[in-house]
Short mmCIF file of C-alpha atoms in Angstrom, two decimals:
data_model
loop_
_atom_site.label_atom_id
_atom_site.label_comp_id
_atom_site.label_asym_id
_atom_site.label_seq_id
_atom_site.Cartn_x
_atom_site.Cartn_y
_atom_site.Cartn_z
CA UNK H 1 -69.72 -78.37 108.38
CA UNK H 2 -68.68 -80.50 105.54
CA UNK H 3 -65.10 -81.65 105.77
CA UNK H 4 -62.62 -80.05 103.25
CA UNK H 5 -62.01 -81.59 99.86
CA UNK H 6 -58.22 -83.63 99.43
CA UNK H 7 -56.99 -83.37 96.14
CA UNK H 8 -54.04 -85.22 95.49
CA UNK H 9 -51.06 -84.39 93.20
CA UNK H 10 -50.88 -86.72 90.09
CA UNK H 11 -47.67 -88.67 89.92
CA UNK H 12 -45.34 -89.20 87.49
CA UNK H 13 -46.11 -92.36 85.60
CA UNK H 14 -43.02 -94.33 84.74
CA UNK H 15 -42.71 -95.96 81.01
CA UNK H 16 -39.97 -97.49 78.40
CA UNK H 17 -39.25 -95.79 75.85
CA UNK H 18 -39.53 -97.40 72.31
CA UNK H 19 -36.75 -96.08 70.98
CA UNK H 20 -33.90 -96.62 73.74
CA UNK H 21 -31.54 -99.00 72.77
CA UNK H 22 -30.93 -100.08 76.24
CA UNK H 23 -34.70 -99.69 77.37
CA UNK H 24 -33.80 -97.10 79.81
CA UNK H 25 -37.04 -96.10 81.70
CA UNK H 26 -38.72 -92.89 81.29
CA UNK H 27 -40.46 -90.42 82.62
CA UNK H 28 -43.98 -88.80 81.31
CA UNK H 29 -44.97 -86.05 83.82
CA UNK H 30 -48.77 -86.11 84.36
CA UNK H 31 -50.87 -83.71 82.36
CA UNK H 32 -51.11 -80.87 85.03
CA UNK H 33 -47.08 -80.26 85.12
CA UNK H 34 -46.83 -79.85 81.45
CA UNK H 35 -47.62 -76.55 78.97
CA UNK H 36 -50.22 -77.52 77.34
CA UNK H 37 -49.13 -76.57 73.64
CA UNK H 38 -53.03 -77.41 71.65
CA UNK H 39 -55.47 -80.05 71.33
CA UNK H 40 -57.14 -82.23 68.40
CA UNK H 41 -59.70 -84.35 67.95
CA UNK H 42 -59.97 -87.23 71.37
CA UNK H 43 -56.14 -85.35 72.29
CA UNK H 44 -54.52 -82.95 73.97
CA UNK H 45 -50.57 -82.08 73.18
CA UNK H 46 -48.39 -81.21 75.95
CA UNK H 47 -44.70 -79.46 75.99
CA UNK H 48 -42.19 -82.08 77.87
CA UNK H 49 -39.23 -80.39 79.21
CA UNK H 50 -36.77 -83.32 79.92
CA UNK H 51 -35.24 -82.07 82.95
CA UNK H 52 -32.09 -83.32 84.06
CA UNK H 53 -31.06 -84.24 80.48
CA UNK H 54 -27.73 -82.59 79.36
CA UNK H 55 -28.55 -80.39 76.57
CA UNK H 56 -31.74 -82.61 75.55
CA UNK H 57 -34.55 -81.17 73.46
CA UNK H 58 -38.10 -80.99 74.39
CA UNK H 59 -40.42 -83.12 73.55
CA UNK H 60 -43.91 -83.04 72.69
CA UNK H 61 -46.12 -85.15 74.04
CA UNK H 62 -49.78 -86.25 72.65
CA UNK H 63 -52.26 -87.70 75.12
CA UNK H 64 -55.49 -89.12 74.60
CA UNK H 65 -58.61 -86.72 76.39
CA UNK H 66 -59.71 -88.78 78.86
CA UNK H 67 -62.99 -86.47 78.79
CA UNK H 68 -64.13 -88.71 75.78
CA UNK H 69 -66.88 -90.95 75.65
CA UNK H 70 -65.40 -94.44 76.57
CA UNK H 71 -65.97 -95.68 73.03
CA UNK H 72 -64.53 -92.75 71.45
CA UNK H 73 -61.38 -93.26 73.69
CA UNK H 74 -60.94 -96.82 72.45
CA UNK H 75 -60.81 -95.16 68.50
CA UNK H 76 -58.45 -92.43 69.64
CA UNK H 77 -56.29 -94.91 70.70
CA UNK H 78 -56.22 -97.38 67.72
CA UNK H 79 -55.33 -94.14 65.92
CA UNK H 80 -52.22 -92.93 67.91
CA UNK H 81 -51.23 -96.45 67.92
CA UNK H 82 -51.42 -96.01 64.60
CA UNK H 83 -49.22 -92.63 64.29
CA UNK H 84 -46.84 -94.17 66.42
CA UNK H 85 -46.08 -97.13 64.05
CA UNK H 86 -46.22 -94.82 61.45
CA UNK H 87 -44.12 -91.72 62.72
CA UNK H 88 -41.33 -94.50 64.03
CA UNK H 89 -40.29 -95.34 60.48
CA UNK H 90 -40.33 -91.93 59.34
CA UNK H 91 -36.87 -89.86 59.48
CA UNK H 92 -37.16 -86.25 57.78
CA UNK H 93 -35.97 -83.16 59.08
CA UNK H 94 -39.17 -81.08 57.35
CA UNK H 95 -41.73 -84.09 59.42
CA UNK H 96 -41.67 -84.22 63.72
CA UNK H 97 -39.38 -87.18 64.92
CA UNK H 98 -40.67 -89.82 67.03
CA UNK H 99 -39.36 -90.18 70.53
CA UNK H 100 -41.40 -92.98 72.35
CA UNK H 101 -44.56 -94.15 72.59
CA UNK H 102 -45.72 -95.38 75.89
CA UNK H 103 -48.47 -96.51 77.92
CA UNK H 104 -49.87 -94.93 81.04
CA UNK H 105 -50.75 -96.59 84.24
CA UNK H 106 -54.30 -95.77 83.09
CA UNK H 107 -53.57 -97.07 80.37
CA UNK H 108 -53.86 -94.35 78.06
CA UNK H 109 -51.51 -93.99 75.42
CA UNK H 110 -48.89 -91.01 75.22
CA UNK H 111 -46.38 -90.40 72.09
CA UNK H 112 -43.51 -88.50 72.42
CA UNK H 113 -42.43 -86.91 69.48
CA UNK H 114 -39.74 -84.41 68.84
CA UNK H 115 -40.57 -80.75 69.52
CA UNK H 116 -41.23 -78.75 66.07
CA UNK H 117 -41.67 -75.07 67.18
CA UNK H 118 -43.17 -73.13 69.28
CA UNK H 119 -46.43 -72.48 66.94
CA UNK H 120 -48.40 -73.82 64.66
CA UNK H 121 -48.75 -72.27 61.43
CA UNK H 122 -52.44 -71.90 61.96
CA UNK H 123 -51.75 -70.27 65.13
CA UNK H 124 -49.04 -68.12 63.22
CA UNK H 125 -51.63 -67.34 61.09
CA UNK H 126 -54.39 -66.11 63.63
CA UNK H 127 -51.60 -63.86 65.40
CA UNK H 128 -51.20 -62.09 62.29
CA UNK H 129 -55.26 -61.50 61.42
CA UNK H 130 -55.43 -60.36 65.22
CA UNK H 131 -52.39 -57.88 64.75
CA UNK H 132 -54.39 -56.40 62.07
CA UNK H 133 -51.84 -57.57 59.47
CA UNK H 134 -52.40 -58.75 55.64
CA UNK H 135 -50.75 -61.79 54.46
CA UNK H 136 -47.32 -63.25 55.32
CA UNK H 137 -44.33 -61.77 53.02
CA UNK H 138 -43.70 -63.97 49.89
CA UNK H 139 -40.46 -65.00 51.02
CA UNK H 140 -42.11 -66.86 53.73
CA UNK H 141 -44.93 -68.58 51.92
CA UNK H 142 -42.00 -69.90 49.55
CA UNK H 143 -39.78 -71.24 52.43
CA UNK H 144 -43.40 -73.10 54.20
CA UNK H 145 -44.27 -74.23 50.15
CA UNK H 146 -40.79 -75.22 49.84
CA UNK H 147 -40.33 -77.66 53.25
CA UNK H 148 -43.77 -78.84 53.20
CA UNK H 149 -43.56 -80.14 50.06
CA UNK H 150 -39.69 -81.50 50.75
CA UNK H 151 -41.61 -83.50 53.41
CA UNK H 152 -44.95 -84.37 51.15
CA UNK H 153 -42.19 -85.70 48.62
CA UNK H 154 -40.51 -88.01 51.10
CA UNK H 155 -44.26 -89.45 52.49
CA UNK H 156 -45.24 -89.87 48.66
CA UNK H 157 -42.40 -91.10 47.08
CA UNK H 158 -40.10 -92.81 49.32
CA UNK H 159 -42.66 -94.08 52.46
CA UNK H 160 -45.63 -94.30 49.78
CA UNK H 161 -47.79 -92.31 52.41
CA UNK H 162 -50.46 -90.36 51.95
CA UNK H 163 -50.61 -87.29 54.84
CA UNK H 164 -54.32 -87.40 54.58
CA UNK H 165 -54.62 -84.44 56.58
CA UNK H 166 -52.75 -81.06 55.12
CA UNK H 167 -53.60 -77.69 56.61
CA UNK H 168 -51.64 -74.99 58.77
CA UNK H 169 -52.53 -76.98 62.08
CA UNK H 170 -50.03 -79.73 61.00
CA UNK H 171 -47.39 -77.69 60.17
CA UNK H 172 -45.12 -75.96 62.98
CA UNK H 173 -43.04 -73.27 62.99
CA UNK H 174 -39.68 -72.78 64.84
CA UNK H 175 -38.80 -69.16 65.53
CA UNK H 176 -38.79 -66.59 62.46
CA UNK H 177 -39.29 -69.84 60.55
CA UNK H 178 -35.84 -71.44 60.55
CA UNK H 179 -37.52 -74.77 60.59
CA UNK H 180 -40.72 -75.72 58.67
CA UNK H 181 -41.94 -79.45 59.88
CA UNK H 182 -45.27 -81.60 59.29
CA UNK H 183 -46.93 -82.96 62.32
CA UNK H 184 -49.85 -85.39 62.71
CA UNK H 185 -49.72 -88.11 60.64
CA UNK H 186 -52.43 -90.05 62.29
CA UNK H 187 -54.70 -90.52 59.29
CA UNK H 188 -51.97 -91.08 56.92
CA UNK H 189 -52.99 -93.67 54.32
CA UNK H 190 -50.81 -96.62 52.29
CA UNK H 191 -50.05 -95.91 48.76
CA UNK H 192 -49.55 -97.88 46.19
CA UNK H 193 -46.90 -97.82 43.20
CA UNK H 194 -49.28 -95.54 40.95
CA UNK H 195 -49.72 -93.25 44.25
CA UNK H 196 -53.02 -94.37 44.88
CA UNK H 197 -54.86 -95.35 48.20
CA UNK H 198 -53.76 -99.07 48.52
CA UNK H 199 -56.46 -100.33 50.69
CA UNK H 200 -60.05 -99.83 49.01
CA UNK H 201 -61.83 -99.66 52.44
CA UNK H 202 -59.40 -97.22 54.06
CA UNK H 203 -61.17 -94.00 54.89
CA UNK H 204 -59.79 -90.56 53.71
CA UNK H 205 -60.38 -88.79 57.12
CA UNK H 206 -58.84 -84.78 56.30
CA UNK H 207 -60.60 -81.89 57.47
CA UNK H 208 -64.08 -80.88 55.35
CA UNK H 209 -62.38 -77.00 54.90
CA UNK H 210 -59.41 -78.84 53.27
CA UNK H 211 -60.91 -81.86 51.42
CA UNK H 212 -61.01 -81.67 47.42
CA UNK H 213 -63.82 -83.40 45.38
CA UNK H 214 -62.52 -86.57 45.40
CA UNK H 215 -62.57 -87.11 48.87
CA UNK H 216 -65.91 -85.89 49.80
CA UNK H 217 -68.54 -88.27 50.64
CA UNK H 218 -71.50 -87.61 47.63
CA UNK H 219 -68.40 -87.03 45.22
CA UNK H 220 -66.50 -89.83 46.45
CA UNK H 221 -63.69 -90.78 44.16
CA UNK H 222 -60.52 -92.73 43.61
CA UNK H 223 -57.95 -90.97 46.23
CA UNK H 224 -54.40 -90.35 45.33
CA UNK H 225 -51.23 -88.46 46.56
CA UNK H 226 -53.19 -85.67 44.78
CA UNK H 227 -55.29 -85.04 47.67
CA UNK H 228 -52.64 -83.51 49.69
CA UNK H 229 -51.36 -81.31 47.14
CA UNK H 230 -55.09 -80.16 47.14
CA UNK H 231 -55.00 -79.43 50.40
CA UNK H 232 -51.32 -77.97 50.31
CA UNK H 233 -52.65 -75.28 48.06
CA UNK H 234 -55.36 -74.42 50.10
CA UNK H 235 -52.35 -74.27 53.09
CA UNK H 236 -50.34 -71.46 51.19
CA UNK H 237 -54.16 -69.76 50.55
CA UNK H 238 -54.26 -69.27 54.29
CA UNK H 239 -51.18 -68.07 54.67
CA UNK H 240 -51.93 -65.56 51.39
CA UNK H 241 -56.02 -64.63 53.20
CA UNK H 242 -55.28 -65.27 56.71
CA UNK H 243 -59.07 -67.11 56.20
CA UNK H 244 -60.22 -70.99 56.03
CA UNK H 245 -61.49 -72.03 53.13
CA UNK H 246 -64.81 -71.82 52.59
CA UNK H 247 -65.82 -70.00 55.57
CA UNK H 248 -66.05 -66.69 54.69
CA UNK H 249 -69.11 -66.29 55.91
CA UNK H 250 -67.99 -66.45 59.49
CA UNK H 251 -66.18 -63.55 59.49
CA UNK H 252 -67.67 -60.58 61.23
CA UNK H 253 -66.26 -57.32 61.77
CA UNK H 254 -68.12 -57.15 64.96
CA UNK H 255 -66.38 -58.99 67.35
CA UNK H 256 -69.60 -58.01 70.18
CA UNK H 257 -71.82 -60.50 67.61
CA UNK H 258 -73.56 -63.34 69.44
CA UNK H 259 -72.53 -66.63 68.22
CA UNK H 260 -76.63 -67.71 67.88
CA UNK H 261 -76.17 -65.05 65.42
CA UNK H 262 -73.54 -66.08 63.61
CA UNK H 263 -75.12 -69.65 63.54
CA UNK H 264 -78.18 -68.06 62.12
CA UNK H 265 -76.71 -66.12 59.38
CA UNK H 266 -73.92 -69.30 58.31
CA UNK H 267 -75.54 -70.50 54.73
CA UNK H 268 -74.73 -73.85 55.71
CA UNK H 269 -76.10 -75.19 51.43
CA UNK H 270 -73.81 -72.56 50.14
CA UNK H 271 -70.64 -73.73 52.31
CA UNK H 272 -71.21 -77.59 51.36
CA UNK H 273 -71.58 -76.37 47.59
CA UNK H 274 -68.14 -74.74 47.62
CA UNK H 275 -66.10 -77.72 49.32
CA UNK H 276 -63.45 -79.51 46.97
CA UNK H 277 -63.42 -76.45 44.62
CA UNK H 278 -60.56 -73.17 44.42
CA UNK H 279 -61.39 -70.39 46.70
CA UNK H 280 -61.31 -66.91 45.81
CA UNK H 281 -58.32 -64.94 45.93
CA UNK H 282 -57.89 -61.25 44.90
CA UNK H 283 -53.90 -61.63 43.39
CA UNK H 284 -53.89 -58.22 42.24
CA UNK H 285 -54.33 -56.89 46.10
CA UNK H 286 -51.13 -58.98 46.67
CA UNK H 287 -48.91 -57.63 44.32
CA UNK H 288 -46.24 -58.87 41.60
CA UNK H 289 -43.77 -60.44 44.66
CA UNK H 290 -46.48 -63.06 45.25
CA UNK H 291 -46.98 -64.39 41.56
CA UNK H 292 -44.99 -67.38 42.05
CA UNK H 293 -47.18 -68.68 45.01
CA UNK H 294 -50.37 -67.44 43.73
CA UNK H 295 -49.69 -69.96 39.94
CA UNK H 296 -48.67 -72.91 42.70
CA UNK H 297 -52.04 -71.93 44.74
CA UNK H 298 -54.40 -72.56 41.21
CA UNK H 299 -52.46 -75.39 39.86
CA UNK H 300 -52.56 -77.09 43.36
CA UNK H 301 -56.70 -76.80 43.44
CA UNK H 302 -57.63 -77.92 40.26
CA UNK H 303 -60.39 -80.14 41.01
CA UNK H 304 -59.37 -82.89 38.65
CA UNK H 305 -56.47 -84.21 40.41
CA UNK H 306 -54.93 -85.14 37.17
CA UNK H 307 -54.07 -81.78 36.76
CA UNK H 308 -52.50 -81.22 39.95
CA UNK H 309 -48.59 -81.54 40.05
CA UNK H 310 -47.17 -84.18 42.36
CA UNK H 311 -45.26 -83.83 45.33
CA UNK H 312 -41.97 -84.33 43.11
CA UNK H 313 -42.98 -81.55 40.52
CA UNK H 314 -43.51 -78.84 42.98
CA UNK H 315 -40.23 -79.44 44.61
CA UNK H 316 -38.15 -79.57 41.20
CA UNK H 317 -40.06 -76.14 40.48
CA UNK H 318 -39.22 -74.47 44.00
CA UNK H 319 -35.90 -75.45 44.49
CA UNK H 320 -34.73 -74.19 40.75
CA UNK H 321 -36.11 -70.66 41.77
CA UNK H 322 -34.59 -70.67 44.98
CA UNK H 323 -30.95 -71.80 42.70
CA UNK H 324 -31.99 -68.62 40.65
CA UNK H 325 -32.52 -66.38 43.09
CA UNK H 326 -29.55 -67.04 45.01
CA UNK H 327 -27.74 -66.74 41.29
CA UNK H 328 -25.81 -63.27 40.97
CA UNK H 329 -27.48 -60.87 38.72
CA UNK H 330 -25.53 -60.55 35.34
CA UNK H 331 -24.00 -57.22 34.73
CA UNK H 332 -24.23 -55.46 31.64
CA UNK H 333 -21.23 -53.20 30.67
CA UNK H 334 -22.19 -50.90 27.50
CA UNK H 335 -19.65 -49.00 25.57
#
């Protein structure tokens, strides 16, 4: 008889934190004693709860996949180096906080960030399609379109950072959405003063779904802040469809289909054809409550980004019609 396996429980690796004054030591629990809140590409994000901490927050905590090829590790950690030094001089309450970024005894990498919500839009998003439901109330599109682009404002303008990665995965939602943040700024690029990419061989990563024109390899073009207003359109779309872009064709009422099937029947020519450009969207199904969002949705996917409106325009335009509607109606006394 073979002799029993031993597993043995992970410990607790011990770090510094980054951002304590006093460089008061840390603890990151190991993977297994943590929720394990979604993954990404080369990482997995965990929910920390900081026990023992008088009324302290959560934190979230993103860990390189260790299941990665060895050389894929190496470039998923260059890139949450990366997003640390980024995210550590970046203080906006619509973008996650950092919290610390540490190193593991493994030497992995782990960044602790501040916890945004419970959800992800995207997740949000599937919840809804799998109650059965049709798109989120206006009034909710227009509170995520107004605090994503309050935080798209502060990257472009004030940090001269392009996201380089919009869509309803990096965007989490707190509760009946009382807070709208931006997570993930891993691929975020340097802009320059005229808002374009500063460094001619940086790469525009994005997700295909999400990339416009400019950004895609054959069409390959000068990239601006106006690729993540592209891609912010195409985020309020979702929320409008419950659908990615450009994937239509994956959707099956059958939920019994085999997935060979669906591979066999996805008209792989006609999806790469429709990438960078507007997606449908029926408006008159919506109704007249979600005008407002369905004008920012077009003007956002133009695909010349020239005719796009910047970060700064579509918050002047959203915050006057939030003034207005919180504006008393006038009353009209006749004779």
């Amino acid at each position: 008889m073979e002799a029993p396996a031993v597993y043995k429980t992970p410990k607790n690796v011990r770090v510094r934190s980054l951002v304590s004054s006093g460089g008061t030591p840390i603890t990151i629990p190991a993977s297994p004693f943590m929720k394990k809140l979604g993954c990404g590409t080369g990482v997995n994000v965990y929910l920390m709860d900081r026990v023992g901490k008088l009324n302290a927050s959560p934190w979230a905590v993103k860990k390189i996949n260790t299941k990665c090829a060895t050389k894929q590790v190496a470039v998923y950690q260059k890139r949450l180096n990366e997003e640390a030094k980024v995210l550590k001089g970046i203080n906006h309450p619509n973008i996650v906080g950092f919290r610390a970024f540490t190193t593991a005894k493994d030497g992995s990498k782990c960044l602790a960030m501040e916890y945004g919500g419970e959800q992800s839009l995207n997740d949000l998003i599937e919840k809804r399609k799998e109650d059965g439901l049709g798109a989120f109330p206006a009034a909710n599109i227009q509170k995520v379109a107004l605090h994503v682009a309050r935080g798209l404002q502060y990257l472009h303008n004030e940090k001269k950072l392009l996201h380089g990665d919009m869509k309803s995965c990096n965007v989490v939602i707190k509760g009946d959405f009382e807070t709208v943040k931006i997570c993930d700024v891993g691929v975020s690029l340097q802009l320059d003063e005229n808002m374009r990419v500063s460094d001619p061989e940086a790469e525009y990563i994005g997700t295909e779904p999400w990339k416009p024109k400019e950004a895609l390899e054959e069409e390959e073009g000068e990239i601006t802040d106006k690729a993540d207003i592209f891609a912010f359109g195409l985020t309020l779309w979702e929320m409008m469809t419950l659908a990615m872009p450009h994937l239509e064709m994956l959707e099956h009422d059958d939920e019994e289909e085999e997935e060979d099937s669906m591979e066999e029947s996805f008209d792989e020519e006609a999806y790469y054809e429709k990438l960078g450009t507007r997606p449908a969207l029926d408006a008159e199904a919506l109704g007249g409550s979600y005008q407002k969002m369905v004008e920012l949705f077009y003007l956002c996917t133009e695909e010349d980004p020239e005719k796009r409106p910047s970060a700064s325009q579509i918050l002047q335009a959203l915050e006057s019609n939030a003034q207005l509607e919180k504006m008393p109606s006038e009353v009209i006394v006749i004779d």
